[in-house]
Amino acid sequence: MHYRPAGERPLLWLSDAVKAPPSAIRGGVPLCWPWFGPHPGDKAQPAHGVARTGLWQWRVLNFAADALALRLEPLQPLWPGLAPVLSVQVRNRQLALRLETLNSGSEHVSLGQALHSYLAVGDVARCELVGLDGCDYLDKLQNGRRMQQNGAPCLTAALDRVYCHQGVTELVDPVWQRRLRVTKEGSGSTVVWNPGDGAGALADVGQAQRSQFVCVEAANTGLDPVTLAPGERHCLATNLSILD
Ligand SMILES: O=P(O)(O)OC[C@H]1O[C@@H](O)[C@H](O)[C@@H](O)[C@@H]1O
């Protein structure tokens, strides 16, 4: 997914070196579903689940000069007993995503997920991410150690954190002279990721592109487990807006 309001910088970053299917695309907003990170019990399963490499069909619900609404569903069932639907809306410099999951099976199911937004920035090291001060987080670069955020996270080096956070974040970008606001619903975890020097090991990022994005993800992780009873639904949503 790519979104660039007319005459503006893009909202989302997309790698210059997108790999061919079935590899996941690096950029846009990959859907991590129905688990986040490694599978909880089976190392053979792919990281971040099966939705981002699955095939989806889309339908246009509304198409106007200044607005677009799409509904996407998987072409085939992606995971037994769980049925996702993604709604995408674009309007007024804002991209809104809603990922709804129905437990269509007969057992309780636990669900992990993330809307893994790659936010495009002029230079990540000069940005400030506001809204996480005082939140507890798990630092994945320190074996998942639980810490508390003091001020804004430092974006000059690698960062991989799962914050216990339900609120709003804003990414202040002095190079592109704008702010990006991330709001969300149905999510008790906010993931912040940039590979830093580790970008060199990622063929679809590399040192040249590592400064061009930071991921701020609306998520449900081990910090805020979601369990769906048969017939129950959960909706994870995020709004990404460009502000002056
Ligand atoms: O390389 P992937 O599978 O797209 O994941 C990228 C990153 O995604 C983040 O959400 C995770 O917290 C990181 O641990 C991970 O490295």
mmCIF file of N, CA and C in Angstrom, residues 33 35-39 42-53 79:
data_model
loop_
_atom_site.group_PDB
_atom_site.id
_atom_site.type_symbol
_atom_site.label_atom_id
_atom_site.label_comp_id
_atom_site.label_asym_id
_atom_site.label_seq_id
_atom_site.Cartn_x
_atom_site.Cartn_y
_atom_site.Cartn_z
ATOM 1 N N TRP A 33 -0.795 -10.944 11.195
ATOM 2 C CA TRP A 33 -2.066 -11.593 11.599
ATOM 3 C C TRP A 33 -1.979 -13.066 11.306
ATOM 4 N N TRP A 35 -0.891 -13.779 14.291
ATOM 5 C CA TRP A 35 0.030 -13.633 15.421
ATOM 6 C C TRP A 35 1.015 -12.533 15.064
ATOM 7 N N PHE A 36 1.613 -11.966 16.135
ATOM 8 C CA PHE A 36 2.598 -10.905 15.962
ATOM 9 C C PHE A 36 3.975 -11.469 16.317
ATOM 10 N N GLY A 37 4.996 -11.232 15.478
ATOM 11 C CA GLY A 37 6.336 -11.766 15.743
ATOM 12 C C GLY A 37 6.374 -13.249 15.421
ATOM 13 N N PRO A 38 7.184 -14.012 16.185
ATOM 14 C CA PRO A 38 7.220 -15.453 15.918
ATOM 15 C C PRO A 38 5.912 -16.119 16.346
ATOM 16 N N HIS A 39 5.563 -17.226 15.687
ATOM 17 C CA HIS A 39 4.384 -17.990 16.101
ATOM 18 C C HIS A 39 4.596 -18.463 17.551
ATOM 19 N N ASP A 42 5.047 -22.676 17.171
ATOM 20 C CA ASP A 42 5.537 -23.451 16.026
ATOM 21 C C ASP A 42 6.560 -22.616 15.247
ATOM 22 N N LYS A 43 7.830 -22.961 15.431
ATOM 23 C CA LYS A 43 8.897 -22.160 14.805
ATOM 24 C C LYS A 43 8.882 -22.245 13.284
ATOM 25 N N ALA A 44 8.177 -23.250 12.745
ATOM 26 C CA ALA A 44 8.149 -23.402 11.285
ATOM 27 C C ALA A 44 7.228 -22.372 10.628
ATOM 28 N N GLN A 45 6.360 -21.755 11.430
ATOM 29 C CA GLN A 45 5.426 -20.772 10.855
ATOM 30 C C GLN A 45 6.155 -19.440 10.617
ATOM 31 N N PRO A 46 5.694 -18.673 9.622
ATOM 32 C CA PRO A 46 6.406 -17.426 9.304
ATOM 33 C C PRO A 46 6.219 -16.348 10.374
ATOM 34 N N ALA A 47 7.236 -15.496 10.516
ATOM 35 C CA ALA A 47 7.130 -14.357 11.438
ATOM 36 C C ALA A 47 5.968 -13.467 11.016
ATOM 37 N N HIS A 48 5.256 -12.937 11.999
ATOM 38 C CA HIS A 48 4.162 -11.981 11.763
ATOM 39 C C HIS A 48 2.956 -12.603 11.050
ATOM 40 N N GLY A 49 2.868 -13.927 11.017
ATOM 41 C CA GLY A 49 1.635 -14.547 10.530
ATOM 42 C C GLY A 49 1.568 -14.717 9.026
ATOM 43 N N VAL A 50 0.349 -14.948 8.549
ATOM 44 C CA VAL A 50 0.161 -15.369 7.157
ATOM 45 C C VAL A 50 -0.588 -14.344 6.299
ATOM 46 N N ALA A 51 -1.034 -13.255 6.904
ATOM 47 C CA ALA A 51 -1.875 -12.330 6.123
ATOM 48 C C ALA A 51 -1.057 -11.484 5.146
ATOM 49 N N ARG A 52 0.162 -11.116 5.539
ATOM 50 C CA ARG A 52 0.911 -10.171 4.683
ATOM 51 C C ARG A 52 1.428 -10.830 3.409
ATOM 52 N N THR A 53 1.478 -12.163 3.380
ATOM 53 C CA THR A 53 1.921 -12.836 2.158
ATOM 54 C C THR A 53 0.761 -13.547 1.459
ATOM 55 N N TRP A 79 -6.381 -18.780 7.740
ATOM 56 C CA TRP A 79 -6.066 -19.523 8.966
ATOM 57 C C TRP A 79 -7.349 -20.167 9.472
#
